[in-house]
GROMACS .gro file of C-alpha atoms in nm:
model
  226
    1UNK     CA    1   2.511   4.754  -4.962
    2UNK     CA    2   2.664   4.419  -4.928
    3UNK     CA    3   2.560   4.047  -4.960
    4UNK     CA    4   2.330   3.931  -4.698
    5UNK     CA    5   2.245   3.581  -4.587
    6UNK     CA    6   1.889   3.513  -4.498
    7UNK     CA    7   1.817   3.262  -4.227
    8UNK     CA    8   1.487   3.084  -4.145
    9UNK     CA    9   1.178   3.288  -4.131
   10UNK     CA   10   1.051   3.384  -3.777
   11UNK     CA   11   0.779   3.149  -3.687
   12UNK     CA   12   0.542   3.428  -3.590
   13UNK     CA   13   0.490   3.511  -3.959
   14UNK     CA   14   0.283   3.207  -3.980
   15UNK     CA   15   0.028   3.369  -3.778
   16UNK     CA   16  -0.070   3.637  -4.030
   17UNK     CA   17  -0.223   3.577  -4.381
   18UNK     CA   18  -0.253   3.822  -4.673
   19UNK     CA   19  -0.606   3.908  -4.745
   20UNK     CA   20  -0.713   3.843  -4.372
   21UNK     CA   21  -0.466   4.052  -4.176
   22UNK     CA   22  -0.287   4.375  -4.236
   23UNK     CA   23   0.071   4.463  -4.156
   24UNK     CA   24  -0.071   4.708  -3.870
   25UNK     CA   25  -0.206   4.400  -3.689
   26UNK     CA   26   0.149   4.250  -3.643
   27UNK     CA   27   0.198   4.271  -3.263
   28UNK     CA   28   0.487   4.455  -3.098
   29UNK     CA   29   0.622   4.113  -2.962
   30UNK     CA   30   0.610   3.955  -3.306
   31UNK     CA   31   0.788   4.272  -3.467
   32UNK     CA   32   1.060   4.239  -3.201
   33UNK     CA   33   1.103   3.863  -3.319
   34UNK     CA   34   1.128   3.977  -3.676
   35UNK     CA   35   1.381   4.222  -3.586
   36UNK     CA   36   1.601   3.957  -3.424
   37UNK     CA   37   1.612   3.767  -3.744
   38UNK     CA   38   1.682   4.094  -3.941
   39UNK     CA   39   1.956   4.185  -3.715
   40UNK     CA   40   2.117   3.831  -3.737
   41UNK     CA   41   2.107   3.890  -4.124
   42UNK     CA   42   2.219   4.253  -4.126
   43UNK     CA   43   2.399   4.309  -3.817
   44UNK     CA   44   2.197   4.609  -3.699
   45UNK     CA   45   2.294   4.788  -4.032
   46UNK     CA   46   2.036   4.918  -4.289
   47UNK     CA   47   2.017   4.657  -4.572
   48UNK     CA   48   2.062   4.931  -4.838
   49UNK     CA   49   2.299   5.199  -4.721
   50UNK     CA   50   2.475   5.002  -4.425
   51UNK     CA   51   2.424   5.277  -4.173
   52UNK     CA   52   2.381   5.202  -3.803
   53UNK     CA   53   2.010   5.120  -3.716
   54UNK     CA   54   2.066   5.003  -3.363
   55UNK     CA   55   1.851   5.299  -3.245
   56UNK     CA   56   1.491   5.184  -3.251
   57UNK     CA   57   1.396   5.544  -3.359
   58UNK     CA   58   1.597   5.528  -3.680
   59UNK     CA   59   1.474   5.217  -3.845
   60UNK     CA   60   1.168   5.030  -3.976
   61UNK     CA   61   1.088   4.687  -4.111
   62UNK     CA   62   1.100   4.744  -4.500
   63UNK     CA   63   0.898   4.544  -4.772
   64UNK     CA   64   1.121   4.522  -5.064
   65UNK     CA   65   0.807   4.497  -5.297
   66UNK     CA   66   0.584   4.763  -5.193
   67UNK     CA   67   0.278   4.651  -4.995
   68UNK     CA   68   0.048   4.863  -5.213
   69UNK     CA   69   0.182   4.713  -5.533
   70UNK     CA   70   0.260   4.363  -5.397
   71UNK     CA   71   0.020   4.304  -5.110
   72UNK     CA   72   0.072   3.924  -5.129
   73UNK     CA   73   0.421   3.990  -5.003
   74UNK     CA   74   0.316   4.156  -4.676
   75UNK     CA   75   0.405   3.861  -4.464
   76UNK     CA   76   0.669   3.706  -4.695
   77UNK     CA   77   0.994   3.683  -4.493
   78UNK     CA   78   1.192   3.700  -4.817
   79UNK     CA   79   1.031   4.027  -4.884
   80UNK     CA   80   1.138   4.194  -4.554
   81UNK     CA   81   1.440   4.396  -4.464
   82UNK     CA   82   1.565   4.631  -4.192
   83UNK     CA   83   1.594   4.986  -4.326
   84UNK     CA   84   1.697   5.297  -4.186
   85UNK     CA   85   1.429   5.559  -4.154
   86UNK     CA   86   1.610   5.833  -4.353
   87UNK     CA   87   1.344   6.024  -4.555
   88UNK     CA   88   1.571   6.098  -4.849
   89UNK     CA   89   1.707   5.737  -4.913
   90UNK     CA   90   1.660   5.363  -4.887
   91UNK     CA   91   1.332   5.213  -4.799
   92UNK     CA   92   1.125   5.533  -4.749
   93UNK     CA   93   1.276   5.696  -5.065
   94UNK     CA   94   1.197   5.368  -5.254
   95UNK     CA   95   0.826   5.377  -5.153
   96UNK     CA   96   0.796   5.744  -5.280
   97UNK     CA   97   0.996   5.736  -5.593
   98UNK     CA   98   0.720   5.595  -5.814
   99UNK     CA   99   0.682   5.273  -6.004
  100UNK     CA  100   0.979   5.031  -6.050
  101UNK     CA  101   1.034   4.687  -6.147
  102UNK     CA  102   1.149   4.482  -5.863
  103UNK     CA  103   1.343   4.242  -6.082
  104UNK     CA  104   1.558   4.554  -6.182
  105UNK     CA  105   1.674   4.626  -5.829
  106UNK     CA  106   1.963   4.456  -5.675
  107UNK     CA  107   1.833   4.236  -5.374
  108UNK     CA  108   2.114   4.209  -5.129
  109UNK     CA  109   2.006   3.863  -4.992
  110UNK     CA  110   2.007   3.729  -5.361
  111UNK     CA  111   2.246   3.926  -5.556
  112UNK     CA  112   2.600   4.030  -5.466
  113UNK     CA  113   2.599   4.410  -5.454
  114UNK     CA  114   2.983   4.407  -5.484
  115UNK     CA  115   2.917   4.263  -5.857
  116UNK     CA  116   2.754   4.593  -5.931
  117UNK     CA  117   2.907   4.871  -5.729
  118UNK     CA  118   3.239   4.997  -5.635
  119UNK     CA  119   3.255   5.225  -5.315
  120UNK     CA  120   3.491   5.516  -5.347
  121UNK     CA  121   3.687   5.697  -5.069
  122UNK     CA  122   3.502   6.034  -5.147
  123UNK     CA  123   3.168   5.878  -5.053
  124UNK     CA  124   3.041   5.811  -5.412
  125UNK     CA  125   2.937   5.483  -5.554
  126UNK     CA  126   3.046   5.395  -5.910
  127UNK     CA  127   2.891   5.117  -6.126
  128UNK     CA  128   3.152   4.855  -6.168
  129UNK     CA  129   3.337   4.842  -6.513
  130UNK     CA  130   3.251   4.561  -6.748
  131UNK     CA  131   2.912   4.498  -6.649
  132UNK     CA  132   2.665   4.366  -6.928
  133UNK     CA  133   2.384   4.608  -7.015
  134UNK     CA  134   2.114   4.436  -6.819
  135UNK     CA  135   2.339   4.448  -6.505
  136UNK     CA  136   2.444   4.814  -6.590
  137UNK     CA  137   2.059   4.897  -6.595
  138UNK     CA  138   2.008   4.722  -6.272
  139UNK     CA  139   2.278   4.907  -6.100
  140UNK     CA  140   2.146   5.237  -6.217
  141UNK     CA  141   1.804   5.156  -6.125
  142UNK     CA  142   1.919   5.050  -5.771
  143UNK     CA  143   2.089   5.364  -5.716
  144UNK     CA  144   1.795   5.566  -5.833
  145UNK     CA  145   1.529   5.386  -5.639
  146UNK     CA  146   1.711   5.401  -5.309
  147UNK     CA  147   1.882   5.734  -5.382
  148UNK     CA  148   2.215   5.596  -5.268
  149UNK     CA  149   2.455   5.798  -5.459
  150UNK     CA  150   2.316   6.151  -5.406
  151UNK     CA  151   2.632   6.377  -5.477
  152UNK     CA  152   2.521   6.629  -5.210
  153UNK     CA  153   2.332   6.401  -4.987
  154UNK     CA  154   2.407   6.291  -4.621
  155UNK     CA  155   2.490   5.939  -4.729
  156UNK     CA  156   2.801   6.057  -4.930
  157UNK     CA  157   2.923   6.251  -4.620
  158UNK     CA  158   2.859   5.956  -4.384
  159UNK     CA  159   3.052   5.726  -4.609
  160UNK     CA  160   3.334   5.961  -4.663
  161UNK     CA  161   3.364   6.003  -4.263
  162UNK     CA  162   3.352   5.622  -4.221
  163UNK     CA  163   3.659   5.575  -4.443
  164UNK     CA  164   3.859   5.891  -4.334
  165UNK     CA  165   4.056   5.691  -4.077
  166UNK     CA  166   4.155   5.424  -4.321
  167UNK     CA  167   4.320   5.613  -4.582
  168UNK     CA  168   4.665   5.598  -4.458
  169UNK     CA  169   4.612   5.237  -4.401
  170UNK     CA  170   4.516   5.196  -4.766
  171UNK     CA  171   4.863   5.341  -4.874
  172UNK     CA  172   5.053   5.101  -4.651
  173UNK     CA  173   4.865   4.792  -4.779
  174UNK     CA  174   4.922   4.917  -5.139
  175UNK     CA  175   5.297   4.932  -5.054
  176UNK     CA  176   5.294   4.601  -4.913
  177UNK     CA  177   5.116   4.454  -5.223
  178UNK     CA  178   5.399   4.597  -5.434
  179UNK     CA  179   5.710   4.508  -5.225
  180UNK     CA  180   5.607   4.166  -5.069
  181UNK     CA  181   5.487   3.837  -5.186
  182UNK     CA  182   5.110   3.792  -5.157
  183UNK     CA  183   5.147   3.514  -4.910
  184UNK     CA  184   5.294   3.762  -4.669
  185UNK     CA  185   5.042   4.027  -4.667
  186UNK     CA  186   4.709   3.877  -4.775
  187UNK     CA  187   4.647   3.688  -4.456
  188UNK     CA  188   4.707   4.014  -4.268
  189UNK     CA  189   4.464   4.200  -4.477
  190UNK     CA  190   4.200   3.930  -4.438
  191UNK     CA  191   4.238   3.955  -4.062
  192UNK     CA  192   4.191   4.330  -4.087
  193UNK     CA  193   3.883   4.297  -4.315
  194UNK     CA  194   3.727   4.050  -4.088
  195UNK     CA  195   3.773   4.298  -3.784
  196UNK     CA  196   3.582   4.584  -3.963
  197UNK     CA  197   3.308   4.351  -4.129
  198UNK     CA  198   3.059   4.429  -3.849
  199UNK     CA  199   3.101   4.803  -3.870
  200UNK     CA  200   2.854   5.060  -4.049
  201UNK     CA  201   2.952   5.126  -4.411
  202UNK     CA  202   3.199   4.810  -4.389
  203UNK     CA  203   3.181   4.765  -4.769
  204UNK     CA  204   3.308   5.137  -4.811
  205UNK     CA  205   3.591   5.057  -4.581
  206UNK     CA  206   3.667   4.729  -4.761
  207UNK     CA  207   3.707   4.874  -5.106
  208UNK     CA  208   3.911   5.148  -4.982
  209UNK     CA  209   4.140   4.910  -4.797
  210UNK     CA  210   4.194   4.682  -5.105
  211UNK     CA  211   4.550   4.741  -5.225
  212UNK     CA  212   4.459   4.759  -5.606
  213UNK     CA  213   4.255   5.027  -5.790
  214UNK     CA  214   3.906   4.923  -5.796
  215UNK     CA  215   3.763   5.207  -6.016
  216UNK     CA  216   3.520   5.170  -6.300
  217UNK     CA  217   3.740   5.248  -6.588
  218UNK     CA  218   4.056   5.083  -6.474
  219UNK     CA  219   3.980   4.724  -6.590
  220UNK     CA  220   4.173   4.608  -6.251
  221UNK     CA  221   4.016   4.455  -5.967
  222UNK     CA  222   4.103   4.325  -5.623
  223UNK     CA  223   4.244   3.967  -5.553
  224UNK     CA  224   3.981   3.697  -5.605
  225UNK     CA  225   3.996   3.620  -5.254
  226UNK     CA  226   3.787   3.928  -5.188
   0.00000   0.00000   0.00000
């Protein structure tokens, strides 16, 4: 999960009205238009786990606040995300996990998930050190509702695989950070991070590449540039 910048609402959403229309009435053409805007925002990655969703069979338009509990948000652009269709996580898991308070969930187009989470090279997600009690609760509830940190689930393995090829690079960046002035290595690291920014699980790769320990109990964080 990473920060998303939401663009303007697709004009087709103006054709639908809560109380008169249902989501099943949204035409295929209009759903395609909605997906264009979601892809611009998310880069064909799940809004929650960052897995690739370029395959039409592995994605769905997701309502952040469930339609059955918040029907007035059915056609609200700010309530829509693109989610993977994995049954044990993300949007589908959220809709089956029971009641939750939307304000207790990290919303990636409003909140910066990196304020709450640290992604670790073993595929797990840690709650960032130093959060206030309210943000700690929001972090825990987000992981629970979307089931993003199942220790034996497929997402952990997928994240671990995504960073496997960057482990050696992590060691090299750490050495440069110790041996060289920041002005020498920081621009190069920024270039590498920009190059991987479009990849699935890019936030995991980013956290592994950073040349500082970013673990919950260390009290140390990466440079402010990140």
